[in-house]
Amino acid sequence: MATAAHATPRKGFMYYLTTVNHKDIGRMYMMSSLIFFFLAGCMALVIRAELAEPGYQFVDGAFFNQMTAMHATFMIFFAIIPGLIGFGNYFVPIMIGSPDMAFPRLNNWSFWIMPFSAMLMLGSLFVPGGSDAAGWTVYPPLTSAAFSPGAGMDMWILAVHLAGASSILGAINFIVTILNMRAPGMSLFKMPLFPWAMLITAWLQLVATPVLAGAVTMLLCDRNFGTAFFNPAGGGDPVLFQHIFWFYSHPAVYIMILPVFGMVSDIISTHSRKPPFGYHSMVWALVAIAVLGQMVWAHHMYSVGMSIPAQMGFMIMTMFIAVPTGIKVFNWMATMWGGSIAFTTAMKFAIGFVILFTIGGLSGVVLASAPVDYMMQDTYYVVAHIHYVFVTGSYFGIMAAIYHWFPKMSGRLLSERIGRWHFWLSFISVNITFFPMHFLGMMGMPRRIADYNPVYADLNMLCSVGAFIFGTTQLLLVINILYSRKYGKKAGANPWGGITLEWTNTSSPPHEHNFEKLPVWNHDEAYPVELYAKTKPTV
């Protein structure tokens, strides 16, 4: 068991600008993610305030569309993905027994690209012509120079390029670290599930992100250099952009959810005092989800005029994704079954994730059916589906991870009393916000509109009330963190009785290079049952 000796923490901007310590970089990712989450959340509240009643209340249609596009891109590129990379940066090296990431300076560089990219995208709102008003999918011809003049759209494209470069560099680092720097005796199938999820996610990023770079580069050339990749007048095809865009953007859904699968698996296992049920099937389910997720991009495009055989193929492959996803849900439930469950705030968020993400998955199966999708395409049913995946999926998983690993990062426990309020208000308000959108979609309300038929008014008001409750509730997280850093109960090295290396071989917070002595994994499994008898929760 590690001792609690620590080096004096170093502070100052230049230290954080130049640090190569993976834990500091992980913290910077998480802090940036939290800031951009609140920024993108404010954009969402602008949208919901405008939609609370029919007619134009606060903003015009153009600014409303800019808020829609910026909310989505900030949540994806600067809130969810960096948050997950931050947890990976901090914990993957410790969980595999490594003193740091394989390329520490590259790790620093991959972080610092990201906030400058975000500032560039935010700055695009304030230049002549404004930012992207065509939606986060940036479909041409809406993003052509004729429809979106000015430098705002070009700044948005460059910001996406920089965010993509950050993702690619980070992915290379994770792959090399996990494949080459595991503790002696820790084979791939003896790793915890979170490092497995980050390894598979990194491969997805490495394969898919350059394709997005190609798509927006061609779009940039069409706008500024006279090419016609997507301009029918010059022999181009705007549908080509959709194929290239979704070849990245559908795997991006899994880039934002696979790490959560790994985190939730470890959290449920730890707080149930049991190894994950069906460890090998969970690993192969992660692989299957990643492979199938890369192959089904065109289910977003049924209505563009694809041939019937192509639609059938994408529909069948999309429905196949429900199989490995169902395996994971079953395994999480089986892990909890018969376990000695501690209903901590982390466990509440993890269970809430399982329940609500399942709803998002079921609505995804509905949309996978081409005939149904023809009716639901570009309606609020799609908005409900994607938010049940990202908010009750990615966000709830990140919250579970914060409450689970904050003691390891800070040495103090978050307040369970504030945490209970945070969970229950979030759980109730998120359903008030997004569940009625299923009915709005079935009634035919299109998305990305600032004004609407009064027949949709009551449900929109309900969604807006829920959104403001949900947004306000997230301030409890900030209050909890600030309060607990100073007044929280001291955690000790292993407050939850975990059996993975970050709990059993490091102090809270960990040493500069993680371990006093690099560990050796002397067990035949990733989650040895005998270790649960040796590690007891202290809270």
Coordinates of C-alpha atoms in Angstrom, one line a residue:
M1 CA 0.0 0.0 0.0
A2 CA 1.4 3.4 -0.9
T3 CA 2.1 6.0 1.7
A4 CA 0.7 9.5 1.7
A5 CA 4.0 11.3 1.1
H6 CA 3.8 14.1 -1.5
A7 CA 6.0 16.5 -3.2
T8 CA 5.0 20.2 -2.7
P9 CA 2.7 21.0 -5.6
R10 CA 4.1 23.5 -8.1
K11 CA 2.0 26.4 -9.3
G12 CA 2.0 29.1 -11.8
F13 CA 1.0 29.6 -15.4
M14 CA 4.4 28.7 -16.9
Y15 CA 4.4 25.4 -15.0
Y16 CA 1.0 24.4 -16.4
L17 CA 2.0 25.7 -19.9
T18 CA 5.0 23.4 -19.9
T19 CA 4.1 20.5 -17.6
V20 CA 4.5 17.0 -19.0
N21 CA 2.9 15.3 -16.0
H22 CA 0.0 13.3 -17.2
K23 CA -2.0 14.0 -14.0
D24 CA -1.7 17.8 -14.4
I25 CA -2.6 17.6 -18.1
G26 CA -5.6 15.4 -17.2
R27 CA -6.7 18.0 -14.6
M28 CA -6.4 20.8 -17.2
Y29 CA -8.5 18.8 -19.7
M30 CA -11.2 18.3 -17.0
M31 CA -11.2 21.9 -16.0
S32 CA -11.4 23.1 -19.6
S33 CA -14.2 20.6 -20.2
L34 CA -16.1 21.9 -17.2
I35 CA -15.8 25.5 -18.4
F36 CA -16.9 24.8 -21.9
F37 CA -19.7 22.6 -20.6
F38 CA -21.2 25.6 -18.9
L39 CA -20.5 27.8 -21.9
A40 CA -22.3 25.4 -24.2
G41 CA -25.0 24.9 -21.6
C42 CA -25.7 28.7 -21.6
M43 CA -26.1 28.5 -25.4
A44 CA -28.6 25.7 -24.9
L45 CA -30.5 27.9 -22.4
V46 CA -30.7 30.6 -25.0
I47 CA -32.2 28.1 -27.4
R48 CA -34.7 26.8 -24.8
A49 CA -35.6 30.4 -23.7
E50 CA -36.5 31.2 -27.3
L51 CA -38.5 28.0 -27.8
A52 CA -40.5 28.4 -24.5
E53 CA -43.3 30.1 -26.5
P54 CA -44.2 30.5 -30.2
G55 CA -42.9 33.6 -31.9
Y56 CA -39.6 35.4 -31.6
Q57 CA -38.9 36.4 -28.0
F58 CA -35.2 37.1 -27.5
V59 CA -33.1 36.4 -30.6
D60 CA -33.7 36.3 -34.4
G61 CA -33.6 33.2 -36.5
A62 CA -30.0 33.7 -37.7
F63 CA -28.6 34.0 -34.2
F64 CA -30.8 31.1 -33.0
N65 CA -29.2 28.9 -35.7
Q66 CA -25.7 30.0 -34.7
M67 CA -26.5 29.1 -31.1
T68 CA -27.7 25.7 -32.2
A69 CA -24.5 25.0 -34.2
M70 CA -22.2 26.4 -31.5
H71 CA -23.9 24.5 -28.7
A72 CA -23.5 21.2 -30.5
T73 CA -19.9 21.7 -31.6
F74 CA -18.8 23.0 -28.2
M75 CA -20.4 20.2 -26.4
I76 CA -18.8 17.6 -28.7
F77 CA -15.4 19.0 -29.4
F78 CA -14.7 21.0 -26.2
A79 CA -16.8 19.5 -23.4
I80 CA -17.5 15.8 -23.7
I81 CA -14.4 14.6 -25.7
P82 CA -11.9 16.6 -23.7
G83 CA -13.6 15.6 -20.4
L84 CA -13.2 11.9 -21.3
I85 CA -9.6 12.4 -22.5
G86 CA -8.9 14.2 -19.2
F87 CA -10.0 11.1 -17.2
G88 CA -8.0 8.9 -19.5
N89 CA -4.9 11.1 -19.2
Y90 CA -5.1 11.0 -15.4
F91 CA -6.1 7.4 -14.7
V92 CA -5.1 5.1 -17.6
P93 CA -1.3 5.3 -16.8
I94 CA -2.0 4.6 -13.2
M95 CA -4.4 1.8 -13.9
I96 CA -1.9 0.0 -16.2
G97 CA 1.1 0.6 -13.8
S98 CA 2.9 3.2 -15.9
P99 CA 4.7 6.3 -14.5
D100 CA 3.4 8.6 -17.3
M101 CA 2.1 8.6 -20.9
A102 CA 4.5 7.4 -23.6
F103 CA 5.0 10.9 -25.1
P104 CA 4.7 13.5 -22.3
R105 CA 5.6 16.5 -24.5
L106 CA 3.1 15.5 -27.2
N107 CA 0.6 15.1 -24.4
N108 CA 1.1 18.7 -23.4
W109 CA 0.9 19.9 -27.0
S110 CA -2.3 18.0 -27.7
F111 CA -3.9 19.7 -24.7
W112 CA -2.9 23.3 -25.5
I113 CA -4.1 23.1 -29.1
M114 CA -7.6 22.5 -27.7
P115 CA -8.4 25.8 -25.8
F116 CA -6.9 27.9 -28.6
S117 CA -9.2 26.0 -31.0
A118 CA -12.2 26.7 -28.8
M119 CA -11.3 30.4 -28.6
L120 CA -11.0 30.6 -32.4
M121 CA -14.5 29.0 -32.7
L122 CA -16.0 31.3 -30.1
G123 CA -14.4 34.3 -31.8
S124 CA -16.1 33.3 -35.1
L125 CA -19.4 34.6 -33.6
F126 CA -18.0 38.2 -33.5
V127 CA -16.6 38.6 -37.0
P128 CA -18.5 40.1 -40.0
G129 CA -20.9 37.5 -41.3
G130 CA -21.0 35.7 -38.0
S131 CA -20.3 32.1 -37.3
D132 CA -21.8 28.9 -38.7
A133 CA -25.6 29.2 -38.9
A134 CA -26.1 26.0 -40.9
G135 CA -26.1 23.6 -38.0
W136 CA -23.2 21.5 -36.6
T137 CA -23.4 19.2 -39.6
V138 CA -22.3 22.1 -41.9
Y139 CA -24.0 20.7 -44.9
P140 CA -23.3 22.5 -48.3
P141 CA -24.7 24.4 -50.0
L142 CA -25.8 26.1 -46.7
T143 CA -22.1 26.6 -45.9
S144 CA -21.0 27.7 -49.3
A145 CA -19.6 31.3 -49.7
A146 CA -22.9 32.3 -51.3
F147 CA -25.0 31.3 -48.4
S148 CA -22.5 31.9 -45.5
P149 CA -20.3 34.8 -46.5
G150 CA -17.6 36.2 -44.2
A151 CA -14.8 34.8 -42.2
G152 CA -16.9 33.3 -39.5
M153 CA -17.4 30.0 -41.3
D154 CA -13.8 29.8 -42.2
M155 CA -12.7 30.3 -38.6
W156 CA -15.2 27.6 -37.5
I157 CA -13.6 25.2 -40.0
L158 CA -10.0 26.0 -38.8
A159 CA -11.2 25.5 -35.2
V160 CA -12.5 22.0 -36.1
H161 CA -9.1 21.3 -37.8
L162 CA -7.2 22.2 -34.6
A163 CA -9.6 20.2 -32.4
G164 CA -9.1 17.2 -34.7
A165 CA -5.3 17.5 -34.6
S166 CA -5.5 17.5 -30.8
S167 CA -7.6 14.4 -30.9
I168 CA -5.3 12.6 -33.3
L169 CA -2.2 13.4 -31.2
G170 CA -3.9 12.2 -28.0
A171 CA -5.0 9.0 -29.7
I172 CA -1.5 8.1 -30.8
N173 CA -0.3 8.7 -27.2
F174 CA -3.0 6.5 -25.7
I175 CA -2.3 3.6 -28.2
V176 CA 1.4 3.6 -27.6
T177 CA 1.1 4.0 -23.8
I178 CA -1.4 1.1 -23.4
L179 CA 0.3 -1.3 -25.8
N180 CA 3.8 -0.7 -24.5
M181 CA 3.8 0.6 -21.0
R182 CA 1.7 -1.9 -19.0
A183 CA 3.0 -3.3 -15.7
P184 CA 5.0 -6.6 -16.0
G185 CA 2.5 -9.4 -15.9
M186 CA -0.4 -7.3 -17.1
S187 CA -1.4 -8.6 -20.5
L188 CA -4.1 -6.9 -22.5
F189 CA -6.8 -9.2 -21.1
K190 CA -5.7 -8.5 -17.6
M191 CA -6.3 -4.7 -18.0
P192 CA -9.2 -3.0 -16.3
L193 CA -12.1 -2.1 -18.6
F194 CA -11.5 1.7 -18.6
P195 CA -8.0 1.4 -20.3
W196 CA -9.6 -1.1 -22.7
A197 CA -12.3 1.4 -23.6
M198 CA -9.7 4.2 -24.1
L199 CA -7.6 2.0 -26.3
I200 CA -10.5 1.2 -28.6
T201 CA -11.6 4.8 -28.6
A202 CA -8.1 6.0 -29.5
W203 CA -8.2 3.7 -32.6
L204 CA -11.6 5.1 -33.6
Q205 CA -10.2 8.6 -33.3
L206 CA -7.1 7.7 -35.3
V207 CA -9.2 6.2 -38.1
A208 CA -12.2 8.6 -38.2
T209 CA -10.8 12.1 -37.4
P210 CA -8.6 12.5 -40.5
V211 CA -11.7 11.9 -42.6
L212 CA -13.4 14.9 -41.0
A213 CA -10.3 16.9 -41.7
G214 CA -10.6 16.0 -45.3
A215 CA -14.3 16.9 -45.5
V216 CA -13.9 20.4 -44.0
T217 CA -10.7 21.0 -46.0
M218 CA -12.7 20.4 -49.2
L219 CA -15.4 22.6 -47.9
L220 CA -12.8 25.3 -47.2
C221 CA -11.4 25.0 -50.7
D222 CA -14.9 25.3 -52.2
R223 CA -15.5 28.5 -50.3
N224 CA -12.2 30.2 -51.0
F225 CA -10.2 28.6 -53.9
G226 CA -12.8 28.0 -56.6
T227 CA -13.0 24.2 -56.3
A228 CA -16.3 22.4 -56.7
F229 CA -16.1 19.2 -54.6
F230 CA -19.7 19.8 -53.3
N231 CA -21.0 22.3 -55.9
P232 CA -23.3 20.7 -58.5
A233 CA -22.7 23.7 -60.9
G234 CA -19.0 22.6 -61.1
G235 CA -19.7 18.8 -61.2
G236 CA -19.6 18.3 -57.5
D237 CA -22.0 16.5 -55.2
P238 CA -23.3 17.9 -51.9
V239 CA -24.3 14.3 -50.8
L240 CA -20.6 13.4 -51.0
F241 CA -20.0 15.8 -48.1
Q242 CA -22.7 14.0 -46.0
H243 CA -21.0 10.6 -46.6
I244 CA -17.6 11.9 -45.6
F245 CA -19.0 13.9 -42.7
W246 CA -20.9 11.0 -41.2
F247 CA -18.1 8.6 -41.7
Y248 CA -16.5 10.6 -38.9
S249 CA -19.5 11.8 -37.0
H250 CA -21.2 8.5 -36.4
P251 CA -18.0 7.0 -34.9
A252 CA -17.7 10.3 -32.9
V253 CA -20.9 9.1 -31.1
Y254 CA -18.9 6.1 -29.9
I255 CA -15.8 8.2 -29.2
M256 CA -18.0 10.0 -26.7
I257 CA -19.6 6.9 -25.2
L258 CA -17.1 4.0 -25.2
P259 CA -14.9 5.6 -22.5
V260 CA -18.0 6.0 -20.4
F261 CA -18.8 2.3 -20.9
G262 CA -15.3 1.6 -19.4
M263 CA -15.7 4.0 -16.5
V264 CA -19.2 2.8 -15.6
S265 CA -18.0 -0.8 -15.7
D266 CA -15.3 -0.1 -13.2
I267 CA -17.5 2.1 -11.0
I268 CA -20.3 -0.5 -10.9
S269 CA -17.8 -3.2 -10.1
T270 CA -16.1 -1.3 -7.3
H271 CA -19.3 -0.1 -5.6
S272 CA -20.9 -3.6 -6.0
R273 CA -17.8 -5.3 -4.5
K274 CA -17.8 -7.8 -7.4
P275 CA -15.7 -8.3 -10.6
P276 CA -17.5 -7.2 -13.7
F277 CA -19.7 -10.1 -15.0
G278 CA -18.4 -11.5 -18.2
Y279 CA -15.2 -9.5 -18.5
H280 CA -14.1 -11.0 -21.9
S281 CA -17.6 -10.5 -23.4
M282 CA -17.5 -6.9 -22.3
V283 CA -14.2 -6.4 -24.0
W284 CA -15.4 -8.0 -27.2
A285 CA -18.6 -6.0 -27.0
L286 CA -16.6 -2.8 -26.9
V287 CA -14.7 -3.9 -30.0
A288 CA -17.9 -4.9 -31.8
I289 CA -19.5 -1.6 -31.0
A290 CA -16.5 0.3 -32.4
V291 CA -16.3 -1.8 -35.6
L292 CA -20.0 -1.7 -36.3
G293 CA -20.2 2.0 -35.4
Q294 CA -17.6 2.8 -38.1
M295 CA -19.7 0.9 -40.7
V296 CA -23.2 2.4 -40.3
W297 CA -22.6 6.1 -41.0
A298 CA -25.3 6.4 -43.8
H299 CA -28.2 5.6 -41.5
H300 CA -28.2 9.4 -41.0
M301 CA -28.9 9.7 -44.8
Y302 CA -31.8 7.5 -45.7
S303 CA -33.7 10.5 -47.1
V304 CA -31.0 11.6 -49.6
G305 CA -32.1 9.1 -52.3
M306 CA -29.9 6.1 -51.5
S307 CA -30.9 2.8 -53.2
I308 CA -33.2 0.4 -51.3
P309 CA -30.4 -2.3 -51.0
A310 CA -28.0 0.3 -49.5
Q311 CA -30.7 1.4 -47.1
M312 CA -31.4 -2.2 -46.1
G313 CA -27.7 -2.9 -45.5
F314 CA -27.2 0.1 -43.3
M315 CA -30.4 -0.6 -41.4
I316 CA -29.5 -4.2 -40.6
M317 CA -25.9 -3.3 -39.5
T318 CA -27.3 -0.5 -37.3
M319 CA -29.7 -2.9 -35.6
F320 CA -26.8 -5.3 -35.0
I321 CA -25.2 -2.7 -32.8
A322 CA -28.0 -3.3 -30.3
V323 CA -26.6 -6.8 -29.7
P324 CA -23.2 -5.8 -28.1
T325 CA -24.8 -2.9 -26.4
G326 CA -27.4 -5.2 -24.9
I327 CA -24.6 -7.5 -23.8
K328 CA -23.1 -4.6 -21.8
V329 CA -26.4 -3.6 -20.2
F330 CA -27.0 -7.2 -19.2
N331 CA -23.5 -7.5 -17.8
W332 CA -23.8 -4.3 -15.7
M333 CA -27.1 -5.6 -14.3
A334 CA -25.5 -9.0 -13.6
T335 CA -22.5 -7.3 -11.9
M336 CA -24.9 -5.6 -9.5
W337 CA -27.0 -8.7 -9.0
G338 CA -26.1 -10.3 -5.6
G339 CA -23.4 -7.6 -5.0
S340 CA -22.9 -5.7 -1.8
I341 CA -24.0 -2.4 -3.4
A342 CA -23.0 0.9 -1.8
F343 CA -25.5 3.5 -3.1
T344 CA -23.0 6.4 -3.2
T345 CA -23.5 9.3 -5.5
A346 CA -21.1 7.8 -8.0
M347 CA -23.2 4.6 -8.1
K348 CA -26.4 6.5 -8.4
F349 CA -25.1 8.3 -11.5
A350 CA -23.8 5.0 -12.9
I351 CA -27.2 3.3 -12.4
G352 CA -29.0 6.4 -13.8
F353 CA -26.7 6.1 -16.8
V354 CA -27.6 2.5 -17.4
I355 CA -31.4 3.2 -17.2
L356 CA -31.5 6.4 -19.3
F357 CA -28.9 5.4 -21.9
T358 CA -31.0 2.3 -22.5
I359 CA -33.9 4.7 -23.5
G360 CA -31.6 6.5 -25.9
G361 CA -30.5 3.2 -27.4
L362 CA -34.0 2.0 -27.9
S363 CA -35.0 5.3 -29.7
G364 CA -31.8 4.7 -31.8
V365 CA -33.2 1.3 -32.8
V366 CA -36.4 3.0 -33.8
L367 CA -34.6 5.5 -36.0
A368 CA -32.5 2.7 -37.5
S369 CA -35.6 1.5 -39.4
A370 CA -35.5 3.3 -42.8
P371 CA -39.3 3.6 -43.1
V372 CA -39.6 5.1 -39.7
D373 CA -36.6 7.4 -40.2
Y374 CA -38.3 8.9 -43.3
M375 CA -41.0 10.2 -40.9
M376 CA -38.7 11.2 -38.0
Q377 CA -35.8 12.7 -40.0
D378 CA -34.9 16.2 -38.8
T379 CA -37.6 16.2 -36.1
Y380 CA -37.4 16.6 -32.4
Y381 CA -37.5 12.8 -32.0
V382 CA -33.9 12.8 -33.3
V383 CA -33.0 15.6 -30.8
A384 CA -34.5 13.5 -28.0
H385 CA -32.5 10.4 -29.1
I386 CA -29.1 12.2 -29.3
H387 CA -29.6 13.9 -26.0
Y388 CA -30.5 10.7 -24.2
V389 CA -27.2 9.3 -25.6
F390 CA -25.0 12.3 -24.8
V391 CA -26.6 13.9 -21.7
T392 CA -27.9 10.8 -19.8
G393 CA -25.1 8.8 -21.4
S394 CA -21.8 10.7 -21.7
Y395 CA -22.7 13.4 -19.1
F396 CA -24.1 11.0 -16.4
G397 CA -21.1 8.8 -16.9
I398 CA -18.7 11.7 -16.5
M399 CA -20.5 12.7 -13.3
A400 CA -20.2 9.2 -11.9
A401 CA -16.5 9.3 -12.7
I402 CA -16.1 12.6 -10.9
Y403 CA -17.7 11.4 -7.7
H404 CA -15.8 8.1 -7.9
W405 CA -12.3 9.4 -8.6
F406 CA -12.4 12.9 -7.0
P407 CA -11.1 11.3 -3.7
K408 CA -8.1 9.9 -5.6
M409 CA -7.3 13.2 -7.3
S410 CA -7.8 15.5 -4.3
G411 CA -7.5 13.3 -1.2
R412 CA -10.9 14.4 -0.1
L413 CA -14.4 13.0 -0.6
L414 CA -17.1 15.0 -2.3
S415 CA -20.1 15.7 -0.1
E416 CA -22.7 12.9 -0.4
R417 CA -25.5 15.2 0.8
I418 CA -24.9 17.8 -2.0
G419 CA -24.3 14.8 -4.4
R420 CA -27.7 13.3 -3.7
W421 CA -29.4 16.7 -4.5
H422 CA -27.2 16.9 -7.6
F423 CA -28.2 13.4 -8.8
W424 CA -31.9 13.5 -8.1
L425 CA -32.5 17.0 -9.5
S426 CA -30.4 16.1 -12.6
F427 CA -32.3 12.8 -13.1
I428 CA -35.7 14.3 -12.8
S429 CA -35.0 17.5 -14.8
V430 CA -33.2 15.8 -17.6
N431 CA -36.3 13.6 -18.2
I432 CA -38.6 16.6 -18.0
T433 CA -36.4 18.3 -20.7
F434 CA -35.8 15.6 -23.2
F435 CA -38.6 12.9 -22.9
P436 CA -41.3 15.2 -24.2
M437 CA -39.2 15.8 -27.3
H438 CA -40.1 12.3 -28.4
F439 CA -43.7 13.3 -28.6
L440 CA -42.8 16.6 -30.3
G441 CA -41.0 14.6 -33.0
M442 CA -43.8 12.2 -33.5
M443 CA -46.1 15.2 -33.9
G444 CA -43.8 16.5 -36.6
M445 CA -42.0 19.4 -35.1
P446 CA -38.8 20.1 -37.1
R447 CA -35.6 20.8 -35.3
R448 CA -33.4 24.0 -35.8
I449 CA -36.4 26.4 -36.0
A450 CA -36.8 29.5 -33.8
D451 CA -40.6 29.7 -34.3
Y452 CA -43.2 27.0 -34.5
N453 CA -46.9 26.2 -34.7
P454 CA -48.7 26.9 -31.4
V455 CA -49.8 23.2 -31.3
Y456 CA -46.3 22.4 -29.9
A457 CA -46.4 25.2 -27.3
D458 CA -47.2 23.2 -24.1
L459 CA -44.6 20.5 -24.6
N460 CA -42.0 23.1 -25.5
M461 CA -42.7 25.1 -22.4
L462 CA -42.2 21.9 -20.4
C463 CA -38.9 21.2 -22.1
S464 CA -37.7 24.7 -21.4
V465 CA -38.6 24.6 -17.7
G466 CA -36.8 21.3 -17.4
A467 CA -33.7 22.7 -19.2
F468 CA -33.4 25.6 -16.8
I469 CA -33.8 23.4 -13.8
F470 CA -31.2 21.0 -15.2
G471 CA -28.8 23.8 -16.0
T472 CA -29.1 25.4 -12.6
T473 CA -28.7 22.1 -10.9
Q474 CA -25.2 21.7 -12.4
L475 CA -24.0 24.6 -10.2
L476 CA -24.3 22.1 -7.3
L477 CA -21.3 20.2 -8.8
V478 CA -19.2 23.4 -8.7
I479 CA -20.3 24.1 -5.1
N480 CA -19.6 20.5 -4.1
I481 CA -16.1 20.6 -5.6
L482 CA -15.2 24.0 -4.0
Y483 CA -16.6 23.0 -0.6
S484 CA -15.1 19.5 -0.6
R485 CA -11.6 20.6 -1.6
K486 CA -11.4 22.5 1.7
Y487 CA -13.8 20.9 4.0
G488 CA -14.4 17.4 2.6
K489 CA -13.7 14.3 4.6
K490 CA -10.2 13.0 4.0
A491 CA -10.4 10.0 1.7
G492 CA -7.4 7.9 2.4
A493 CA -5.8 5.8 -0.4
N494 CA -8.7 3.5 -1.0
P495 CA -12.1 4.8 0.3
W496 CA -14.3 2.6 -1.9
G497 CA -12.3 -0.6 -1.5
G498 CA -11.3 -0.8 -5.1
I499 CA -8.9 -3.5 -6.4
T500 CA -7.4 -1.8 -9.5
L501 CA -3.9 -0.3 -9.3
E502 CA -5.0 3.4 -8.8
W503 CA -6.6 2.3 -5.5
T504 CA -4.3 -0.3 -4.2
N505 CA -0.8 1.0 -5.2
T506 CA -1.0 4.8 -5.0
S507 CA -1.8 7.5 -2.3
S508 CA -4.5 10.1 -2.7
P509 CA -3.5 12.2 -4.6
P510 CA -0.9 10.1 -6.3
H511 CA 2.9 10.8 -6.2
E512 CA 4.6 12.8 -8.9
H513 CA 5.5 9.5 -10.8
N514 CA 2.5 7.6 -9.5
F515 CA 4.2 4.8 -7.7
E516 CA 7.0 4.5 -5.1
K517 CA 8.0 1.3 -6.9
L518 CA 6.6 0.3 -10.2
P519 CA 4.0 -2.5 -9.7
V520 CA 4.0 -6.0 -11.0
W521 CA 0.7 -7.7 -11.8
N522 CA 0.8 -11.1 -10.2
H523 CA -2.8 -12.2 -10.9
D524 CA -4.4 -14.3 -13.5
E525 CA -7.4 -11.9 -14.0
A526 CA -8.1 -8.2 -14.4
Y527 CA -10.3 -8.3 -11.4
P528 CA -9.1 -11.0 -9.0
V529 CA -11.9 -12.1 -6.6
E530 CA -9.5 -12.7 -3.7
L531 CA -8.5 -9.0 -3.6
Y532 CA -12.0 -8.0 -2.5
A533 CA -11.4 -9.7 0.8
K534 CA -8.2 -7.7 1.3
T535 CA -9.5 -4.3 0.4
K536 CA -12.4 -2.9 2.5
P537 CA -14.2 0.4 1.9
T538 CA -13.3 3.0 4.5
V539 CA -16.4 5.2 4.0

